[in-house]
mmCIF file of C-alpha atoms in Angstrom:
data_model
loop_
_atom_site.group_PDB
_atom_site.id
_atom_site.type_symbol
_atom_site.label_atom_id
_atom_site.label_comp_id
_atom_site.label_asym_id
_atom_site.label_seq_id
_atom_site.Cartn_x
_atom_site.Cartn_y
_atom_site.Cartn_z
ATOM 1 C CA UNK A 902 -56.857 -18.344 3.420
ATOM 2 C CA UNK A 903 -54.130 -16.231 4.934
ATOM 3 C CA UNK A 904 -54.227 -12.436 5.307
ATOM 4 C CA UNK A 905 -51.476 -9.864 5.644
ATOM 5 C CA UNK A 906 -51.083 -6.115 5.861
ATOM 6 C CA UNK A 907 -49.337 -4.135 3.144
ATOM 7 C CA UNK A 908 -48.543 -0.421 3.324
ATOM 8 C CA UNK A 909 -47.512 1.812 0.469
ATOM 9 C CA UNK A 910 -45.287 4.253 2.337
ATOM 10 C CA UNK A 911 -45.285 8.056 1.928
ATOM 11 C CA UNK A 912 -42.587 8.006 -0.768
ATOM 12 C CA UNK A 913 -44.628 5.589 -2.891
ATOM 13 C CA UNK A 914 -47.862 7.557 -2.523
ATOM 14 C CA UNK A 915 -46.097 10.869 -3.191
ATOM 15 C CA UNK A 916 -44.508 9.509 -6.379
ATOM 16 C CA UNK A 917 -47.842 8.173 -7.692
ATOM 17 C CA UNK A 918 -46.905 4.488 -7.485
ATOM 18 C CA UNK A 919 -50.108 3.204 -5.846
ATOM 19 C CA UNK A 920 -51.649 1.851 -9.058
ATOM 20 C CA UNK A 921 -48.434 0.131 -10.166
ATOM 21 C CA UNK A 922 -48.024 -1.547 -6.778
ATOM 22 C CA UNK A 923 -51.667 -2.646 -6.545
ATOM 23 C CA UNK A 924 -51.363 -4.094 -10.056
ATOM 24 C CA UNK A 925 -48.414 -6.247 -8.974
ATOM 25 C CA UNK A 926 -50.454 -7.849 -6.200
ATOM 26 C CA UNK A 927 -53.497 -8.389 -8.395
ATOM 27 C CA UNK A 928 -51.380 -9.799 -11.252
ATOM 28 C CA UNK A 929 -49.954 -12.307 -8.764
ATOM 29 C CA UNK A 930 -53.480 -13.502 -7.949
ATOM 30 C CA UNK A 931 -53.540 -11.844 -4.543
ATOM 31 C CA UNK A 932 -56.954 -10.578 -3.479
ATOM 32 C CA UNK A 933 -57.206 -7.117 -1.897
ATOM 33 C CA UNK A 934 -59.947 -7.374 0.740
ATOM 34 C CA UNK A 935 -59.482 -3.911 2.264
ATOM 35 C CA UNK A 936 -57.771 -0.724 1.165
ATOM 36 C CA UNK A 937 -57.701 2.922 2.255
ATOM 37 C CA UNK A 938 -55.517 5.999 2.278
ATOM 38 C CA UNK A 939 -54.702 7.404 5.717
ATOM 39 C CA UNK A 940 -52.437 10.019 7.279
ATOM 40 C CA UNK A 941 -50.750 8.787 10.437
ATOM 41 C CA UNK A 942 -49.974 11.189 13.250
ATOM 42 C CA UNK A 943 -46.569 10.825 14.869
ATOM 43 C CA UNK A 944 -48.240 9.151 17.882
ATOM 44 C CA UNK A 945 -50.078 6.682 15.623
ATOM 45 C CA UNK A 946 -46.862 5.841 13.782
ATOM 46 C CA UNK A 947 -45.126 5.338 17.141
ATOM 47 C CA UNK A 948 -47.940 3.013 18.267
ATOM 48 C CA UNK A 949 -47.804 1.008 15.044
ATOM 49 C CA UNK A 950 -44.001 0.610 15.178
ATOM 50 C CA UNK A 951 -43.834 0.210 18.991
ATOM 51 C CA UNK A 952 -41.948 -3.077 18.570
ATOM 52 C CA UNK A 953 -38.998 -1.004 17.306
ATOM 53 C CA UNK A 954 -39.138 1.595 20.108
ATOM 54 C CA UNK A 955 -35.638 0.812 21.400
ATOM 55 C CA UNK A 956 -34.040 0.748 17.944
ATOM 56 C CA UNK A 957 -31.907 3.708 16.802
ATOM 57 C CA UNK A 958 -34.069 4.249 13.691
ATOM 58 C CA UNK A 959 -37.389 4.503 15.587
ATOM 59 C CA UNK A 960 -37.671 8.302 15.598
ATOM 60 C CA UNK A 961 -36.644 8.648 11.978
ATOM 61 C CA UNK A 962 -39.023 5.857 10.881
ATOM 62 C CA UNK A 963 -42.027 7.232 12.751
ATOM 63 C CA UNK A 964 -41.326 10.778 11.538
ATOM 64 C CA UNK A 965 -41.136 9.488 7.971
ATOM 65 C CA UNK A 966 -44.305 7.365 8.248
ATOM 66 C CA UNK A 967 -46.216 10.391 9.554
ATOM 67 C CA UNK A 968 -44.830 12.739 6.875
ATOM 68 C CA UNK A 969 -47.579 12.122 4.312
ATOM 69 C CA UNK A 970 -50.418 9.818 3.322
ATOM 70 C CA UNK A 971 -49.972 6.063 3.128
ATOM 71 C CA UNK A 972 -52.152 3.393 1.518
ATOM 72 C CA UNK A 973 -52.941 0.440 3.781
ATOM 73 C CA UNK A 974 -54.220 -2.802 2.299
ATOM 74 C CA UNK A 975 -55.247 -6.203 3.538
ATOM 75 C CA UNK A 976 -54.083 -8.878 1.121
ATOM 76 C CA UNK A 977 -55.570 -12.368 1.074
ATOM 77 C CA UNK A 978 -54.527 -15.641 -0.524
ATOM 78 C CA UNK A 979 -52.662 -18.877 0.047
ATOM 79 C CA UNK A 980 -49.282 -18.255 1.695
ATOM 80 C CA UNK A 981 -49.856 -14.515 1.133
ATOM 81 C CA UNK A 982 -47.450 -13.349 3.847
ATOM 82 C CA UNK A 983 -44.472 -14.943 2.114
ATOM 83 C CA UNK A 984 -45.782 -14.138 -1.361
ATOM 84 C CA UNK A 985 -46.110 -10.449 -0.393
ATOM 85 C CA UNK A 986 -42.591 -10.446 1.038
ATOM 86 C CA UNK A 987 -41.266 -12.002 -2.189
ATOM 87 C CA UNK A 988 -43.036 -9.342 -4.296
ATOM 88 C CA UNK A 989 -41.711 -6.562 -2.020
ATOM 89 C CA UNK A 990 -38.088 -7.747 -2.013
ATOM 90 C CA UNK A 991 -35.345 -7.228 0.563
ATOM 91 C CA UNK A 992 -35.649 -4.296 2.988
ATOM 92 C CA UNK A 993 -32.592 -2.635 1.456
ATOM 93 C CA UNK A 994 -33.451 -1.808 -2.186
ATOM 94 C CA UNK A 995 -29.774 -2.202 -3.117
ATOM 95 C CA UNK A 996 -29.983 -5.862 -2.032
ATOM 96 C CA UNK A 997 -33.476 -6.567 -3.406
ATOM 97 C CA UNK A 998 -33.939 -8.946 -6.321
ATOM 98 C CA UNK A 999 -34.616 -7.482 -9.770
ATOM 99 C CA UNK A 1000 -38.312 -7.039 -10.489
ATOM 100 C CA UNK A 1001 -39.329 -6.576 -6.851
ATOM 101 C CA UNK A 1002 -41.133 -3.456 -5.647
ATOM 102 C CA UNK A 1003 -38.246 -2.319 -3.481
ATOM 103 C CA UNK A 1004 -35.638 -2.863 -6.222
ATOM 104 C CA UNK A 1005 -37.758 -1.023 -8.794
ATOM 105 C CA UNK A 1006 -39.035 1.829 -6.598
ATOM 106 C CA UNK A 1007 -37.196 1.909 -3.247
ATOM 107 C CA UNK A 1008 -35.007 4.926 -2.544
ATOM 108 C CA UNK A 1009 -33.148 3.646 0.541
ATOM 109 C CA UNK A 1010 -33.622 1.331 3.538
ATOM 110 C CA UNK A 1011 -36.207 3.633 5.153
ATOM 111 C CA UNK A 1012 -37.881 4.966 2.009
ATOM 112 C CA UNK A 1013 -38.249 1.515 0.518
ATOM 113 C CA UNK A 1014 -41.801 2.193 -0.706
ATOM 114 C CA UNK A 1015 -43.663 -0.670 1.012
ATOM 115 C CA UNK A 1016 -44.170 -2.421 4.342
ATOM 116 C CA UNK A 1017 -45.486 -5.945 4.825
ATOM 117 C CA UNK A 1018 -46.239 -8.085 7.852
ATOM 118 C CA UNK A 1019 -43.623 -10.730 8.583
ATOM 119 C CA UNK A 1020 -45.664 -13.443 10.350
ATOM 120 C CA UNK A 1021 -49.300 -14.488 10.977
ATOM 121 C CA UNK A 1022 -49.300 -13.010 14.498
ATOM 122 C CA UNK A 1023 -47.852 -9.713 13.266
ATOM 123 C CA UNK A 1024 -50.310 -9.630 10.366
ATOM 124 C CA UNK A 1025 -53.314 -10.075 12.680
ATOM 125 C CA UNK A 1026 -52.113 -7.283 14.973
ATOM 126 C CA UNK A 1027 -51.243 -4.912 12.117
ATOM 127 C CA UNK A 1028 -54.527 -5.519 10.271
ATOM 128 C CA UNK A 1029 -56.492 -4.791 13.456
ATOM 129 C CA UNK A 1030 -54.543 -1.543 13.900
ATOM 130 C CA UNK A 1031 -55.969 -0.136 10.652
ATOM 131 C CA UNK A 1032 -59.178 -2.073 9.876
ATOM 132 C CA UNK A 1033 -62.342 -3.213 11.603
ATOM 133 C CA UNK A 1034 -63.962 -6.456 10.431
ATOM 134 C CA UNK A 1035 -66.752 -4.396 8.834
ATOM 135 C CA UNK A 1036 -64.194 -2.806 6.491
ATOM 136 C CA UNK A 1037 -62.942 -6.126 5.121
ATOM 137 C CA UNK A 1038 -64.549 -8.164 2.377
ATOM 138 C CA UNK A 1039 -65.513 -11.683 3.302
#
């Protein structure tokens, strides 16, 4: 079984989309083995997105991700990293496929409602950032 991290970003939480997004994962047969609502400080957001530190959007992204609560989830299932990315859609909501989370709810490239890990190594690191093993169902 593969695991990945999913985040409902501040715009999604603020607009009350948590239930709709969770339902999409569960309807797809994806198991949620950990979930919580957290508020990231600017420093925590910077640590989480450190891989993008040199990118021009780093400050804007970390300010946005620390602007309100987020919902972090650990998703589990066969090929769940790719399945999550398919459910989320393209980063830019304007380019996302119809019926994806980002097409249906994304506001722009930054406020695109959800984040998902892009590879097994990234998923392991991102999950460990938010969850201890005791917080995850077995």
